[in-house]
Amino acid sequence: MEHDYIHEQHSVHLVIYHIIWCPKRRRKVLVGPVHDRLKQLIEDVVDENGWQIIQLAIQPDHVHLLLRSNPYTLPTDIARVIKGRSSHHLRQEYPHLLKMPSLWTRSTFYSTAGNVSSEIIQHYIEKQSTE
């Protein structure tokens, strides 16, 4: 998988983040219709912000997102927006999620794809999907 650099008026960039987050207490709630709705919500937020999903894997107890962004958006802001919007809608639409104190943990893993090739990350995500 090769990615082209983005050329703007005063900059050239290629910004790829690997972001992982989990439901509170690592509960396996991201299944069935919750899984499908979460996928839709993540895709909507990504499209609205001009980011690009390279790979998305939603497991019952965690989410892997390999995402292309821009140099102006912090990865913490990306996760905050996605986790906030998805928590709001999922808890509103699926009342059983209201039994949890919050949908997501406060912890989030962030990595850039600079030290490890994005192919290796993508392979890892695909492998996680089959386990």
PDB file of C-alpha atoms in Angstrom:
ATOM      1  CA  MET A   1       0.000   0.000   0.000  1.00  0.00           C
ATOM      2  CA  GLU A   2       1.590   3.246  -1.126  1.00  0.00           C
ATOM      3  CA  HIS A   3       0.360   6.653  -0.055  1.00  0.00           C
ATOM      4  CA  ASP A   4       0.899   9.844  -1.972  1.00  0.00           C
ATOM      5  CA  TYR A   5       1.995  12.991  -0.242  1.00  0.00           C
ATOM      6  CA  ILE A   6      -0.484  15.846  -0.087  1.00  0.00           C
ATOM      7  CA  HIS A   7       0.844  19.034  -1.662  1.00  0.00           C
ATOM      8  CA  GLU A   8      -0.662  22.241  -0.339  1.00  0.00           C
ATOM      9  CA  GLN A   9       0.306  25.845  -0.975  1.00  0.00           C
ATOM     10  CA  HIS A  10       2.915  25.976   1.797  1.00  0.00           C
ATOM     11  CA  SER A  11       3.356  22.372   2.870  1.00  0.00           C
ATOM     12  CA  VAL A  12       3.723  18.776   1.806  1.00  0.00           C
ATOM     13  CA  HIS A  13       2.549  16.082   4.191  1.00  0.00           C
ATOM     14  CA  LEU A  14       1.632  12.477   4.783  1.00  0.00           C
ATOM     15  CA  VAL A  15       0.077  12.039   8.217  1.00  0.00           C
ATOM     16  CA  ILE A  16      -1.168   8.576   9.190  1.00  0.00           C
ATOM     17  CA  TYR A  17      -2.288   7.664  12.705  1.00  0.00           C
ATOM     18  CA  HIS A  18      -3.035   4.297  14.265  1.00  0.00           C
ATOM     19  CA  ILE A  19      -5.579   4.848  17.041  1.00  0.00           C
ATOM     20  CA  ILE A  20      -6.943   2.166  19.386  1.00  0.00           C
ATOM     21  CA  TRP A  21      -9.596   2.537  22.071  1.00  0.00           C
ATOM     22  CA  CYS A  22     -11.784   0.238  24.173  1.00  0.00           C
ATOM     23  CA  PRO A  23     -15.186   0.206  25.826  1.00  0.00           C
ATOM     24  CA  LYS A  24     -15.222   0.811  29.563  1.00  0.00           C
ATOM     25  CA  ARG A  25     -13.963  -2.240  31.479  1.00  0.00           C
ATOM     26  CA  ARG A  26     -13.151  -3.834  28.114  1.00  0.00           C
ATOM     27  CA  ARG A  27     -16.738  -5.053  27.822  1.00  0.00           C
ATOM     28  CA  LYS A  28     -17.577  -6.944  24.635  1.00  0.00           C
ATOM     29  CA  VAL A  29     -20.432  -4.678  23.548  1.00  0.00           C
ATOM     30  CA  LEU A  30     -19.306  -3.781  20.011  1.00  0.00           C
ATOM     31  CA  VAL A  31     -21.243  -6.568  18.315  1.00  0.00           C
ATOM     32  CA  GLY A  32     -24.259  -6.899  16.020  1.00  0.00           C
ATOM     33  CA  PRO A  33     -26.170  -3.680  15.374  1.00  0.00           C
ATOM     34  CA  VAL A  34     -23.909  -1.723  17.770  1.00  0.00           C
ATOM     35  CA  HIS A  35     -20.889  -2.743  15.639  1.00  0.00           C
ATOM     36  CA  ASP A  36     -22.638  -1.695  12.421  1.00  0.00           C
ATOM     37  CA  ARG A  37     -23.836   1.641  13.810  1.00  0.00           C
ATOM     38  CA  LEU A  38     -20.395   2.412  15.276  1.00  0.00           C
ATOM     39  CA  LYS A  39     -18.809   1.774  11.874  1.00  0.00           C
ATOM     40  CA  GLN A  40     -21.288   4.156  10.256  1.00  0.00           C
ATOM     41  CA  LEU A  41     -20.701   6.844  12.905  1.00  0.00           C
ATOM     42  CA  ILE A  42     -16.909   6.622  12.540  1.00  0.00           C
ATOM     43  CA  GLU A  43     -17.178   6.846   8.745  1.00  0.00           C
ATOM     44  CA  ASP A  44     -19.465   9.897   9.052  1.00  0.00           C
ATOM     45  CA  VAL A  45     -17.103  11.751  11.414  1.00  0.00           C
ATOM     46  CA  VAL A  46     -14.094  10.927   9.238  1.00  0.00           C
ATOM     47  CA  ASP A  47     -15.849  12.154   6.070  1.00  0.00           C
ATOM     48  CA  GLU A  48     -17.083  15.356   7.731  1.00  0.00           C
ATOM     49  CA  ASN A  49     -13.548  16.241   8.798  1.00  0.00           C
ATOM     50  CA  GLY A  50     -11.786  15.443   5.535  1.00  0.00           C
ATOM     51  CA  TRP A  51      -9.827  12.526   6.967  1.00  0.00           C
ATOM     52  CA  GLN A  52      -9.513   9.147   5.252  1.00  0.00           C
ATOM     53  CA  ILE A  53      -9.936   5.665   6.714  1.00  0.00           C
ATOM     54  CA  ILE A  54      -7.171   3.357   5.561  1.00  0.00           C
ATOM     55  CA  GLN A  55      -8.265   0.461   7.768  1.00  0.00           C
ATOM     56  CA  LEU A  56     -10.979   0.091  10.396  1.00  0.00           C
ATOM     57  CA  ALA A  57     -11.422  -3.009  12.554  1.00  0.00           C
ATOM     58  CA  ILE A  58     -14.098  -3.093  15.223  1.00  0.00           C
ATOM     59  CA  GLN A  59     -13.641  -6.007  17.615  1.00  0.00           C
ATOM     60  CA  PRO A  60     -16.149  -6.841  20.373  1.00  0.00           C
ATOM     61  CA  ASP A  61     -13.925  -5.124  22.974  1.00  0.00           C
ATOM     62  CA  HIS A  62     -11.775  -2.611  21.071  1.00  0.00           C
ATOM     63  CA  VAL A  63     -11.459  -0.510  17.921  1.00  0.00           C
ATOM     64  CA  HIS A  64      -8.440  -0.189  15.608  1.00  0.00           C
ATOM     65  CA  LEU A  65      -8.406   2.787  13.260  1.00  0.00           C
ATOM     66  CA  LEU A  66      -5.653   3.466  10.734  1.00  0.00           C
ATOM     67  CA  LEU A  67      -6.428   6.936   9.470  1.00  0.00           C
ATOM     68  CA  ARG A  68      -4.964   9.547   7.168  1.00  0.00           C
ATOM     69  CA  SER A  69      -5.239  13.053   8.586  1.00  0.00           C
ATOM     70  CA  ASN A  70      -3.624  16.429   8.096  1.00  0.00           C
ATOM     71  CA  PRO A  71      -0.826  18.148  10.030  1.00  0.00           C
ATOM     72  CA  TYR A  72      -3.279  20.590  11.616  1.00  0.00           C
ATOM     73  CA  THR A  73      -5.398  18.081  13.542  1.00  0.00           C
ATOM     74  CA  LEU A  74      -4.078  16.470  16.709  1.00  0.00           C
ATOM     75  CA  PRO A  75      -4.661  12.728  17.082  1.00  0.00           C
ATOM     76  CA  THR A  76      -6.171  13.442  20.505  1.00  0.00           C
ATOM     77  CA  ASP A  77      -8.770  15.651  18.809  1.00  0.00           C
ATOM     78  CA  ILE A  78      -9.549  12.923  16.274  1.00  0.00           C
ATOM     79  CA  ALA A  79     -10.191  10.386  19.043  1.00  0.00           C
ATOM     80  CA  ARG A  80     -12.141  12.902  21.144  1.00  0.00           C
ATOM     81  CA  VAL A  81     -14.505  13.720  18.282  1.00  0.00           C
ATOM     82  CA  ILE A  82     -15.029  10.088  17.244  1.00  0.00           C
ATOM     83  CA  LYS A  83     -15.422   8.765  20.793  1.00  0.00           C
ATOM     84  CA  GLY A  84     -17.693  11.643  21.826  1.00  0.00           C
ATOM     85  CA  ARG A  85     -20.062  11.453  18.869  1.00  0.00           C
ATOM     86  CA  SER A  86     -20.217   7.662  18.878  1.00  0.00           C
ATOM     87  CA  SER A  87     -20.822   7.464  22.628  1.00  0.00           C
ATOM     88  CA  HIS A  88     -23.625  10.022  22.435  1.00  0.00           C
ATOM     89  CA  HIS A  89     -25.458   8.287  19.592  1.00  0.00           C
ATOM     90  CA  LEU A  90     -24.851   4.680  20.615  1.00  0.00           C
ATOM     91  CA  ARG A  91     -26.001   5.227  24.201  1.00  0.00           C
ATOM     92  CA  GLN A  92     -29.055   7.088  22.927  1.00  0.00           C
ATOM     93  CA  GLU A  93     -29.951   4.378  20.392  1.00  0.00           C
ATOM     94  CA  TYR A  94     -29.043   1.288  22.459  1.00  0.00           C
ATOM     95  CA  PRO A  95     -30.341   1.669  26.036  1.00  0.00           C
ATOM     96  CA  HIS A  96     -28.421  -1.369  27.336  1.00  0.00           C
ATOM     97  CA  LEU A  97     -25.241   0.717  26.909  1.00  0.00           C
ATOM     98  CA  LEU A  98     -26.574   3.181  29.492  1.00  0.00           C
ATOM     99  CA  LYS A  99     -25.875   0.565  32.179  1.00  0.00           C
ATOM    100  CA  MET A 100     -22.165   1.295  31.716  1.00  0.00           C
ATOM    101  CA  PRO A 101     -20.830   4.390  33.529  1.00  0.00           C
ATOM    102  CA  SER A 102     -19.476   5.557  30.154  1.00  0.00           C
ATOM    103  CA  LEU A 103     -19.121   3.794  26.831  1.00  0.00           C
ATOM    104  CA  TRP A 104     -15.385   4.379  26.307  1.00  0.00           C
ATOM    105  CA  THR A 105     -12.397   4.285  28.612  1.00  0.00           C
ATOM    106  CA  ARG A 106     -10.443   7.511  28.934  1.00  0.00           C
ATOM    107  CA  SER A 107      -7.376   5.689  27.620  1.00  0.00           C
ATOM    108  CA  THR A 108      -6.478   5.759  23.949  1.00  0.00           C
ATOM    109  CA  PHE A 109      -3.437   4.406  22.098  1.00  0.00           C
ATOM    110  CA  TYR A 110      -1.886   6.637  19.425  1.00  0.00           C
ATOM    111  CA  SER A 111       0.904   5.878  17.010  1.00  0.00           C
ATOM    112  CA  THR A 112       2.138   7.380  13.804  1.00  0.00           C
ATOM    113  CA  ALA A 113       2.859   5.089  10.897  1.00  0.00           C
ATOM    114  CA  GLY A 114       6.395   6.485  10.619  1.00  0.00           C
ATOM    115  CA  ASN A 115       8.354   3.899  12.590  1.00  0.00           C
ATOM    116  CA  VAL A 116       6.374   0.941  11.304  1.00  0.00           C
ATOM    117  CA  SER A 117       5.136   0.712   7.756  1.00  0.00           C
ATOM    118  CA  SER A 118       1.427   1.139   7.264  1.00  0.00           C
ATOM    119  CA  GLU A 119       1.426  -2.268   5.522  1.00  0.00           C
ATOM    120  CA  ILE A 120       2.543  -3.931   8.755  1.00  0.00           C
ATOM    121  CA  ILE A 121      -0.135  -2.102  10.730  1.00  0.00           C
ATOM    122  CA  GLN A 122      -2.774  -3.005   8.149  1.00  0.00           C
ATOM    123  CA  HIS A 123      -1.670  -6.666   8.230  1.00  0.00           C
ATOM    124  CA  TYR A 124      -1.882  -6.623  12.042  1.00  0.00           C
ATOM    125  CA  ILE A 125      -5.401  -5.168  11.940  1.00  0.00           C
ATOM    126  CA  GLU A 126      -6.519  -7.734   9.355  1.00  0.00           C
ATOM    127  CA  LYS A 127      -5.028 -10.541  11.451  1.00  0.00           C
ATOM    128  CA  GLN A 128      -6.877  -9.254  14.533  1.00  0.00           C
ATOM    129  CA  SER A 129     -10.130  -9.357  12.556  1.00  0.00           C
ATOM    130  CA  THR A 130      -9.744 -13.091  11.894  1.00  0.00           C
ATOM    131  CA  GLU A 131      -9.017 -14.060  15.502  1.00  0.00           C
TER     132      GLU A 131
END
